[in-house]
PDB file of C-alpha atoms in Angstrom:
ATOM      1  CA  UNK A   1       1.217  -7.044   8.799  1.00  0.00           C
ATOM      2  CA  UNK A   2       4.138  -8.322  10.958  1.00  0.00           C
ATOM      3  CA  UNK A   3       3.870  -8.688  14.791  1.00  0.00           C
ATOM      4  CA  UNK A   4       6.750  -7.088  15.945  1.00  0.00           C
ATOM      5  CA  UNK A   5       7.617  -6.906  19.679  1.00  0.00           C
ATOM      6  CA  UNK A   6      10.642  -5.878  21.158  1.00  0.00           C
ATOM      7  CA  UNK A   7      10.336  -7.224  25.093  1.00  0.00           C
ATOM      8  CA  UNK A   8      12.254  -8.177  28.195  1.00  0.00           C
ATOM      9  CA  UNK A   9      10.251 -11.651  28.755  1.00  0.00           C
ATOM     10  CA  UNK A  10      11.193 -14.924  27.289  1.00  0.00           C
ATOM     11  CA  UNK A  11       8.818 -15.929  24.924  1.00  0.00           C
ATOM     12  CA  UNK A  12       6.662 -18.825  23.760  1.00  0.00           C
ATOM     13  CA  UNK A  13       7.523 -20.202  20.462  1.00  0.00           C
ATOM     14  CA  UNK A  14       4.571 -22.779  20.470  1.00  0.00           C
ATOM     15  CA  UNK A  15       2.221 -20.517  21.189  1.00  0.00           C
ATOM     16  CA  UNK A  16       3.645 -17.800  18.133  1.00  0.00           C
ATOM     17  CA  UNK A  17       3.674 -20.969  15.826  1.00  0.00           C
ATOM     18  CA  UNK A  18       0.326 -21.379  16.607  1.00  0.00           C
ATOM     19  CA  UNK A  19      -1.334 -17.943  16.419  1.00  0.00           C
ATOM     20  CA  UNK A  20       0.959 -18.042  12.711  1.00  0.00           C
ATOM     21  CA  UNK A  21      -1.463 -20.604  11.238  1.00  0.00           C
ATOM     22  CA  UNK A  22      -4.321 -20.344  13.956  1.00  0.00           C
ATOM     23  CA  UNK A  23      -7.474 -20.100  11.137  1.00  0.00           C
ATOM     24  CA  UNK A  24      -6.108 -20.532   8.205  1.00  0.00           C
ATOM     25  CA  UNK A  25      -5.793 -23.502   5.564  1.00  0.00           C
ATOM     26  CA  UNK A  26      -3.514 -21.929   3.105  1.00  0.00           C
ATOM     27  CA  UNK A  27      -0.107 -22.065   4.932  1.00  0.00           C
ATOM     28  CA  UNK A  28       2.294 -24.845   4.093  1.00  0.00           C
ATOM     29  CA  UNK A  29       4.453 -24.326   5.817  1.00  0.00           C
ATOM     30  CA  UNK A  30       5.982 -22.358   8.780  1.00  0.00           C
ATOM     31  CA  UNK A  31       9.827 -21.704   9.501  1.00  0.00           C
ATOM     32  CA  UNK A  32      11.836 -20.150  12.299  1.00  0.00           C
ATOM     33  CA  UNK A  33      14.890 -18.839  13.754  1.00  0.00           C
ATOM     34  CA  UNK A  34      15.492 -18.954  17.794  1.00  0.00           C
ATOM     35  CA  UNK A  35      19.022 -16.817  18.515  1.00  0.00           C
ATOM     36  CA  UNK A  36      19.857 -18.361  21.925  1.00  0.00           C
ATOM     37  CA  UNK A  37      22.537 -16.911  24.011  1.00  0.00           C
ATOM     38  CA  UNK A  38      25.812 -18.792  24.352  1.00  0.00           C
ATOM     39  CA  UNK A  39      28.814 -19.697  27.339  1.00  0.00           C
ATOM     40  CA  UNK A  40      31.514 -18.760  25.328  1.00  0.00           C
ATOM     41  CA  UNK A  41      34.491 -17.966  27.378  1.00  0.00           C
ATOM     42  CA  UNK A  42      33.105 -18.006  31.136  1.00  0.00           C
ATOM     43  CA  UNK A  43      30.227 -15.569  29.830  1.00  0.00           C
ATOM     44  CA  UNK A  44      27.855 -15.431  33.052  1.00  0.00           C
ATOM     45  CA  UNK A  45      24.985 -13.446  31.149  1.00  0.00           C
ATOM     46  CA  UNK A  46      24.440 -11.134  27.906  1.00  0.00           C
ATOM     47  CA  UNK A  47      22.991  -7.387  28.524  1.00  0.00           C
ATOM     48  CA  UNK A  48      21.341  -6.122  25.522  1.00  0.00           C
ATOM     49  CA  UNK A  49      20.670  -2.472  25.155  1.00  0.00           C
ATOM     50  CA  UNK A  50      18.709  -0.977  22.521  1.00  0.00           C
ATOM     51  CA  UNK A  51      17.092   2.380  21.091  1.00  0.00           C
ATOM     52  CA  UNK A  52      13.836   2.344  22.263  1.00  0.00           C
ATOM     53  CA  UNK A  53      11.182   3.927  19.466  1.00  0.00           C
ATOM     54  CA  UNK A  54      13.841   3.256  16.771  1.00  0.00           C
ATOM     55  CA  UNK A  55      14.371  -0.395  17.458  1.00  0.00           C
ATOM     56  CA  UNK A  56      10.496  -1.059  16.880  1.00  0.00           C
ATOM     57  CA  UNK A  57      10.611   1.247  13.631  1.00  0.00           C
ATOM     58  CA  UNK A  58      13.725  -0.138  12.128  1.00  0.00           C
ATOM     59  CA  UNK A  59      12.056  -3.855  12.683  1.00  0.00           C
ATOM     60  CA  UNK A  60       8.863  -3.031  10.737  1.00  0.00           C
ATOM     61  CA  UNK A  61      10.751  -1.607   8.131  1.00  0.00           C
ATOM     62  CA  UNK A  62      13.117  -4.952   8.022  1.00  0.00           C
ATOM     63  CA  UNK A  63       9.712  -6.981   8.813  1.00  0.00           C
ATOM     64  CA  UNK A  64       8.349  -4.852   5.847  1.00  0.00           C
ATOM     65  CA  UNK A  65      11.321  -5.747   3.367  1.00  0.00           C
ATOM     66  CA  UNK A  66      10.869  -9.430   4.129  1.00  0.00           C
ATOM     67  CA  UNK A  67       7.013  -9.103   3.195  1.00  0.00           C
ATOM     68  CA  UNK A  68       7.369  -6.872  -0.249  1.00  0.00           C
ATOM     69  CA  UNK A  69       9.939  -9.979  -1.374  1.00  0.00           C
ATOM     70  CA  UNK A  70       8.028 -13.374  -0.422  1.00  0.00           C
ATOM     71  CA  UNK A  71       4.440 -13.910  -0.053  1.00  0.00           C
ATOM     72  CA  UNK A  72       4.167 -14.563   3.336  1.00  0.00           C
ATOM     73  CA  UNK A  73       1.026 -15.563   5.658  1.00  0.00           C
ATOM     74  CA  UNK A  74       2.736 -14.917   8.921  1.00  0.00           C
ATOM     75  CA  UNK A  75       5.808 -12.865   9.703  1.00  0.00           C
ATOM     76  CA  UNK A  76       6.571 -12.871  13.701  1.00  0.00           C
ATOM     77  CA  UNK A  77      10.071 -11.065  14.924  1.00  0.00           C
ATOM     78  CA  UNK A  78      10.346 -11.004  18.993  1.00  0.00           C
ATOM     79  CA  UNK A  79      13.504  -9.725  20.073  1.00  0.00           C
ATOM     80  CA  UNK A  80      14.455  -9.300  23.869  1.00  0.00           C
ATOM     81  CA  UNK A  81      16.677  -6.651  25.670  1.00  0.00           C
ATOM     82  CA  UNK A  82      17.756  -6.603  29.207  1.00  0.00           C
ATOM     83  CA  UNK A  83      20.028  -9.239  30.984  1.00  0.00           C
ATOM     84  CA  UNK A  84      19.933 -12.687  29.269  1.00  0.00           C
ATOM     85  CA  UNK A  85      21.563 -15.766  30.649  1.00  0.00           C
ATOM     86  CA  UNK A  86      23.702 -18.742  29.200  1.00  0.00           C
ATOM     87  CA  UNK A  87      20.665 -21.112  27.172  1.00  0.00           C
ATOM     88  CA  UNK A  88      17.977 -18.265  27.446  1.00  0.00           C
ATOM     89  CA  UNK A  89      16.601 -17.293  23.922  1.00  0.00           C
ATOM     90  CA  UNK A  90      17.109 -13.539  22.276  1.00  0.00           C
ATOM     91  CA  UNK A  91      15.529 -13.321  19.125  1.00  0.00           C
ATOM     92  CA  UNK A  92      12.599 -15.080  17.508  1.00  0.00           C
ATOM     93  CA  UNK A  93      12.080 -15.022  13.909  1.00  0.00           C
ATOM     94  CA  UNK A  94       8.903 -16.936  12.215  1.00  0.00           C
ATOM     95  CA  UNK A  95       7.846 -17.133   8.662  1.00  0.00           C
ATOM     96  CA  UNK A  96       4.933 -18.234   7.237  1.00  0.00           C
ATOM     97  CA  UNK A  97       3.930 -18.896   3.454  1.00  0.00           C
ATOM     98  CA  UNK A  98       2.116 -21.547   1.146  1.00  0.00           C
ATOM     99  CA  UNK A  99       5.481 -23.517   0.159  1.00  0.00           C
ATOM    100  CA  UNK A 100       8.414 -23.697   2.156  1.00  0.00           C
ATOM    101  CA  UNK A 101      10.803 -21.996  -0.233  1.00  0.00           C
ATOM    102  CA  UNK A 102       9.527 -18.518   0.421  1.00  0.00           C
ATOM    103  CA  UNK A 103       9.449 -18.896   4.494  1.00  0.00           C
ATOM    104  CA  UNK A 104      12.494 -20.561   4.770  1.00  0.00           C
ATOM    105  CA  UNK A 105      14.371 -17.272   2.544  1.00  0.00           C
ATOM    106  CA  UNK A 106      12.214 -14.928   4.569  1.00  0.00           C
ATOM    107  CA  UNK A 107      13.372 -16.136   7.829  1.00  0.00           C
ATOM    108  CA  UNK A 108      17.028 -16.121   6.922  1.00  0.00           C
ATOM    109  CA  UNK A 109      16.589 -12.669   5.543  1.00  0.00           C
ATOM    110  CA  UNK A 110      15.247 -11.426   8.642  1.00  0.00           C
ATOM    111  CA  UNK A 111      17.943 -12.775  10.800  1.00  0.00           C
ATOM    112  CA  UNK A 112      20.421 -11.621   8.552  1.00  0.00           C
ATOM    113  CA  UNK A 113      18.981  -8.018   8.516  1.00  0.00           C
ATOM    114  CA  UNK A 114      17.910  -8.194  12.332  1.00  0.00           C
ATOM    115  CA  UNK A 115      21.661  -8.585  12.781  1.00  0.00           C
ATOM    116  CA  UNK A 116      22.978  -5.834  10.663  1.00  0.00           C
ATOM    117  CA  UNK A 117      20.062  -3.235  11.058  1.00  0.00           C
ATOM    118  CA  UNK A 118      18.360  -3.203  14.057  1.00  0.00           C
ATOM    119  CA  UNK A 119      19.816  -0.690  16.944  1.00  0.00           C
ATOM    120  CA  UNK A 120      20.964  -3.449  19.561  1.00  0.00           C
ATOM    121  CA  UNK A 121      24.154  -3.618  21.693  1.00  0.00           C
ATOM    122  CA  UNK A 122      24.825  -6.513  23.072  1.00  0.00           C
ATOM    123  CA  UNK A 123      27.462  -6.884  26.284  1.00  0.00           C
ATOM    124  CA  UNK A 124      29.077  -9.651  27.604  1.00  0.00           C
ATOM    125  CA  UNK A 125      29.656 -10.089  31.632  1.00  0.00           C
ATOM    126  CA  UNK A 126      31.831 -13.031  32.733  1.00  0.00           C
ATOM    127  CA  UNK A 127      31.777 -14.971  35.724  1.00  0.00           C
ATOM    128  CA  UNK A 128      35.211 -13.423  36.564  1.00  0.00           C
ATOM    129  CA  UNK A 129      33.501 -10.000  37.027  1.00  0.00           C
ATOM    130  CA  UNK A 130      34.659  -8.328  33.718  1.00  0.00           C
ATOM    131  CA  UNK A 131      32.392  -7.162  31.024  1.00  0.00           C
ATOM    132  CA  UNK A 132      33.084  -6.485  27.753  1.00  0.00           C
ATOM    133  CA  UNK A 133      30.918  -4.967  24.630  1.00  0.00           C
ATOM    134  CA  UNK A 134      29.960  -7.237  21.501  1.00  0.00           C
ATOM    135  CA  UNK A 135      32.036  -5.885  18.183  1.00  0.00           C
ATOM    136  CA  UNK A 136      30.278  -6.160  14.789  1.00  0.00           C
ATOM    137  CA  UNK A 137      31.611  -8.788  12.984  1.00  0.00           C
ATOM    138  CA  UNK A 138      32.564  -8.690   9.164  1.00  0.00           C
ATOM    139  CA  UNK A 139      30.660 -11.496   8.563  1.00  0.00           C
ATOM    140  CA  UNK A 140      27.000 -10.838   9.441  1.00  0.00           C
ATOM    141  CA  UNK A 141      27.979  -7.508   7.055  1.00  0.00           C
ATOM    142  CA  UNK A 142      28.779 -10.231   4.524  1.00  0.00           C
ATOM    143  CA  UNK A 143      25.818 -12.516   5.220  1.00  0.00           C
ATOM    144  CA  UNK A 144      23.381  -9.284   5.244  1.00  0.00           C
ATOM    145  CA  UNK A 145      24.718  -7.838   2.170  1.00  0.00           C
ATOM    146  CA  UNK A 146      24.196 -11.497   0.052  1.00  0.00           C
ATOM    147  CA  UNK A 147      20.251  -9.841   0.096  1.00  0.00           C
ATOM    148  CA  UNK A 148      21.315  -7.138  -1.862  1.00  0.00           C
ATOM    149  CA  UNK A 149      18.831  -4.287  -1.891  1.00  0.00           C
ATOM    150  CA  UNK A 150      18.020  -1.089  -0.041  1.00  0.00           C
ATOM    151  CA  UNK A 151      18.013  -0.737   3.237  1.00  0.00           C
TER     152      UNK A 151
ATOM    153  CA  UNK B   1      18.612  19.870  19.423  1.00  0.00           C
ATOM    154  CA  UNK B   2      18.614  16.211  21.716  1.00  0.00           C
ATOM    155  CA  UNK B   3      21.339  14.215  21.764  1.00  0.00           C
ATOM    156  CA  UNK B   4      21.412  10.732  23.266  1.00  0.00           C
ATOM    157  CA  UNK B   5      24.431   8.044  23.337  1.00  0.00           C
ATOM    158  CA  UNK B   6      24.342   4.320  23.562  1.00  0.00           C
ATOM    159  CA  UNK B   7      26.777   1.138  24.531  1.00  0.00           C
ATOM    160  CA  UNK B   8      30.198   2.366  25.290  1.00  0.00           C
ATOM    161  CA  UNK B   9      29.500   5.866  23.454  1.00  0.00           C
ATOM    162  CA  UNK B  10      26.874   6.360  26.686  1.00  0.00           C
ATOM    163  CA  UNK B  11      29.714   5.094  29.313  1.00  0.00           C
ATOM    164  CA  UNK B  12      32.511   7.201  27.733  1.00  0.00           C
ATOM    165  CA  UNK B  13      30.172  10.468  27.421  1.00  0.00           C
ATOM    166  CA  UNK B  14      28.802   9.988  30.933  1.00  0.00           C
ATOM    167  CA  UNK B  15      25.176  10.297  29.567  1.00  0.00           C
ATOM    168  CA  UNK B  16      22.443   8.789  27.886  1.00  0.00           C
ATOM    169  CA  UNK B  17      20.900  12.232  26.636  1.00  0.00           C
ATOM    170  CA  UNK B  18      21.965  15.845  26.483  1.00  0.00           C
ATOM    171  CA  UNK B  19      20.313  18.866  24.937  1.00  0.00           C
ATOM    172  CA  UNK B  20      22.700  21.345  22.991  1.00  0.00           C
ATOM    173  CA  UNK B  21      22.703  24.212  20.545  1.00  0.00           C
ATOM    174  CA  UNK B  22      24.971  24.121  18.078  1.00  0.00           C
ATOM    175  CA  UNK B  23      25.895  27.160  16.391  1.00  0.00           C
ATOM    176  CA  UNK B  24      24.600  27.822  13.149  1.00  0.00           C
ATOM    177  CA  UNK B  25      27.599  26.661  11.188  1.00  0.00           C
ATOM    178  CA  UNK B  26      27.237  22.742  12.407  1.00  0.00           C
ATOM    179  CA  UNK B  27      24.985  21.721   9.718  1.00  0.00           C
ATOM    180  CA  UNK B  28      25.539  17.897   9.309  1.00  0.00           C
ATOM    181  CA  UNK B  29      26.092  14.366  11.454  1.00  0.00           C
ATOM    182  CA  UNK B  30      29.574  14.843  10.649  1.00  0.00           C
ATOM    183  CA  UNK B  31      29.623  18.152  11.746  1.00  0.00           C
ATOM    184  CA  UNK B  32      28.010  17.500  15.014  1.00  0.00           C
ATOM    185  CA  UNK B  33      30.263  15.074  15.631  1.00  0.00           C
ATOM    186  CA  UNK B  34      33.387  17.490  15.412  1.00  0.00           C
ATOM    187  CA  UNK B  35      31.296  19.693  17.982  1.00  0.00           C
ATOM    188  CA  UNK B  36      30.491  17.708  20.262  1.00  0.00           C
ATOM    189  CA  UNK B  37      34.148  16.043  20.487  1.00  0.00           C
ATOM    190  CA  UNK B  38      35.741  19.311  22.135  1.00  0.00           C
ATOM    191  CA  UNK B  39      32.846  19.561  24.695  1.00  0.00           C
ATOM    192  CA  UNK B  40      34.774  17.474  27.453  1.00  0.00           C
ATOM    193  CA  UNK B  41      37.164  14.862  27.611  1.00  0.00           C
ATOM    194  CA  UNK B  42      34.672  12.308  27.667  1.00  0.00           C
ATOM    195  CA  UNK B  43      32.943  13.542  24.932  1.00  0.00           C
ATOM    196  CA  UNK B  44      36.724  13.694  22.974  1.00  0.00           C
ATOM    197  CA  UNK B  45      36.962   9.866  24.307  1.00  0.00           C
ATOM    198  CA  UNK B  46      33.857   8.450  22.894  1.00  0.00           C
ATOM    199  CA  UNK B  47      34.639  10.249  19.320  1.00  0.00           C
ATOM    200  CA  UNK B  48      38.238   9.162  18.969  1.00  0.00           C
ATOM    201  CA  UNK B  49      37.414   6.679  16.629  1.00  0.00           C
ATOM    202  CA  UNK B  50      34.904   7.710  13.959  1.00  0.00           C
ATOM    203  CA  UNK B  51      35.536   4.848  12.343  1.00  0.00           C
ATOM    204  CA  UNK B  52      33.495   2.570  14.970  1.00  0.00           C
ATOM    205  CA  UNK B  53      30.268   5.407  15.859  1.00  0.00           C
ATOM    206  CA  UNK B  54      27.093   5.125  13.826  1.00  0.00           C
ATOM    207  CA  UNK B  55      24.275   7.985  14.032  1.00  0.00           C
ATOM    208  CA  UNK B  56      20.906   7.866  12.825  1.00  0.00           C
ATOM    209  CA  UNK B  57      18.785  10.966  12.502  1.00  0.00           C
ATOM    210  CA  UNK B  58      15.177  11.092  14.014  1.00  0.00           C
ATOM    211  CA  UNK B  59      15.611   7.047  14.616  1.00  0.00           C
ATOM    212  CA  UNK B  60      16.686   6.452  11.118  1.00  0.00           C
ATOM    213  CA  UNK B  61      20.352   5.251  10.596  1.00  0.00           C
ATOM    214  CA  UNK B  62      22.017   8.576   8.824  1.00  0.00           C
ATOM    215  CA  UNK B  63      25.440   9.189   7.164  1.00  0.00           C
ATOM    216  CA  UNK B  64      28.000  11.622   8.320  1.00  0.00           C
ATOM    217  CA  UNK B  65      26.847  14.237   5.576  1.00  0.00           C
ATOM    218  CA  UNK B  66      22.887  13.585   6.877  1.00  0.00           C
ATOM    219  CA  UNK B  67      22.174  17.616   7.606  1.00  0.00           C
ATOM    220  CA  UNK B  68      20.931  18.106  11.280  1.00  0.00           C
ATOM    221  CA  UNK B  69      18.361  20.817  12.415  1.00  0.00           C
ATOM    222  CA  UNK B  70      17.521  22.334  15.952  1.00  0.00           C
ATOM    223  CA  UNK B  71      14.497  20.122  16.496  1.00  0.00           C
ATOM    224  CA  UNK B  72      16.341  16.810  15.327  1.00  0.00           C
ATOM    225  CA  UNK B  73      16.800  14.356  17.934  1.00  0.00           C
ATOM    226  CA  UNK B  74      20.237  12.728  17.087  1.00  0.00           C
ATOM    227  CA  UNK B  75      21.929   9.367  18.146  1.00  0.00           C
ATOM    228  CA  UNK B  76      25.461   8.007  18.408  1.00  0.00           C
ATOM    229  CA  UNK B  77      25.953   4.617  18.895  1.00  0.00           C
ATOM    230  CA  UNK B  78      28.664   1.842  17.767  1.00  0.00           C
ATOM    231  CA  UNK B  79      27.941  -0.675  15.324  1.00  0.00           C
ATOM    232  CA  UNK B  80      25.337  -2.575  15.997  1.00  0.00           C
ATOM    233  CA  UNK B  81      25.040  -6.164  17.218  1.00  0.00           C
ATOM    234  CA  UNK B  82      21.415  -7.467  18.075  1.00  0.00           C
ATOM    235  CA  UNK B  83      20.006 -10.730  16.632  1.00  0.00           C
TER     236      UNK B  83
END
């Protein structure tokens, strides 16, 4: 069962490394994924939105996915909404699994997905007082779609 | 039936949420859509370009031929961009 939270505090990666393993002697080996929000072009801060109730759903289903395809020990997604700023972290994603092939695809597949499936908006505000909303780009389509399979 | 708008669809509507009652004859996302987009001028603003809205259906993502009911609650968003 994934632990799936969708939250406006930062979050402690050690800590959700930890809890992955905490008791158990058949992992070998954990991976992870920190999104971390960028300065590109004067951008002051990042405001995501999201779909509260639906966000959480469409997750567990992704989180779900991930599980059915690898044989995992630990699956963690955390992703944040509200205002983040410049070298703040969004999104963590943390696999767990007896050899490192299976949580290193996991975790890539769960980014991939996150980014293509999951109902966030992202906006950008600039230090020049303009704001501007996030378009999807063609390739996180492309990089979802290389995990071919239902939705 | 609920209706709620996010990102730019929600600034160009005016509104997060509305509640409305179609007539009978509006029977799919797509539809809906074409109802909704003669309400107002903000509405007509936000559903200029099909192309770039996405809806999903009792929070499940739902094509434009996904039927709709009184009791569905019904979202229109642009594509996403989270991670």
């Amino acid at each position: 069962m994934a632990r799936i939270l969708v939250q406006e505090a930062a979050f402690d990666m050690a800590a959700e490394t930890a809890a992955a393993t905490a008791g158990r002697v058949d992992v070998g080996g954990v991976a992870s994924f920190v999104g971390i929000c960028r300065a590109d072009d004067g951008l002051s801060a990042l405001v995501l939105e999201h779909y509260p109730g639906m966000t959480e759903r469409a997750i567990a289903r992704i989180a779900a996915e991930a599980e059915s395809r690898w044989p995992l020990t630990a699956c963690t997604v955390i992703h944040r909404h509200g205002r983040i700023l410049p070298g703040e972290p969004i999104v963590l994603v943390l696999t767990a699994s007896s050899h490192r092939a299976a949580a290193l695809e996991a975790c890539a597949f769960l980014i991939d997905w996150l980014k293509t499936k999951a109902p966030f908006w992202k906006r950008e505000e600039f230090a020049s007082g303009t704001h501007r909303w996030v378009e999807a780009k063609a390739e996180d389509d492309t990089a979802a779609a290389r995990w071919t399979g239902a939705a | 039936m609920r209706v709620l708008y996010f990102a730019w669809l929600r600034q160009k509507v005016g509104t997060a949420e509305e509640e409305v009652s179609p007539p009978a004859e509006v029977r799919d996302v797509a539809g809906l859509i074409a109802w909704l987009a003669v309400r107002s001028p903000s509405h007509a603003a936000a559903f200029a370009d099909p192309r770039q809205v996405r809806a999903a259906v009792n929070q499940d993502f739902a094509t434009p031929d996904h039927p709709v009911a009184a009791n569905d609650e019904i979202a229109f968003f642009p594509p996403v961009t989270g991670g």
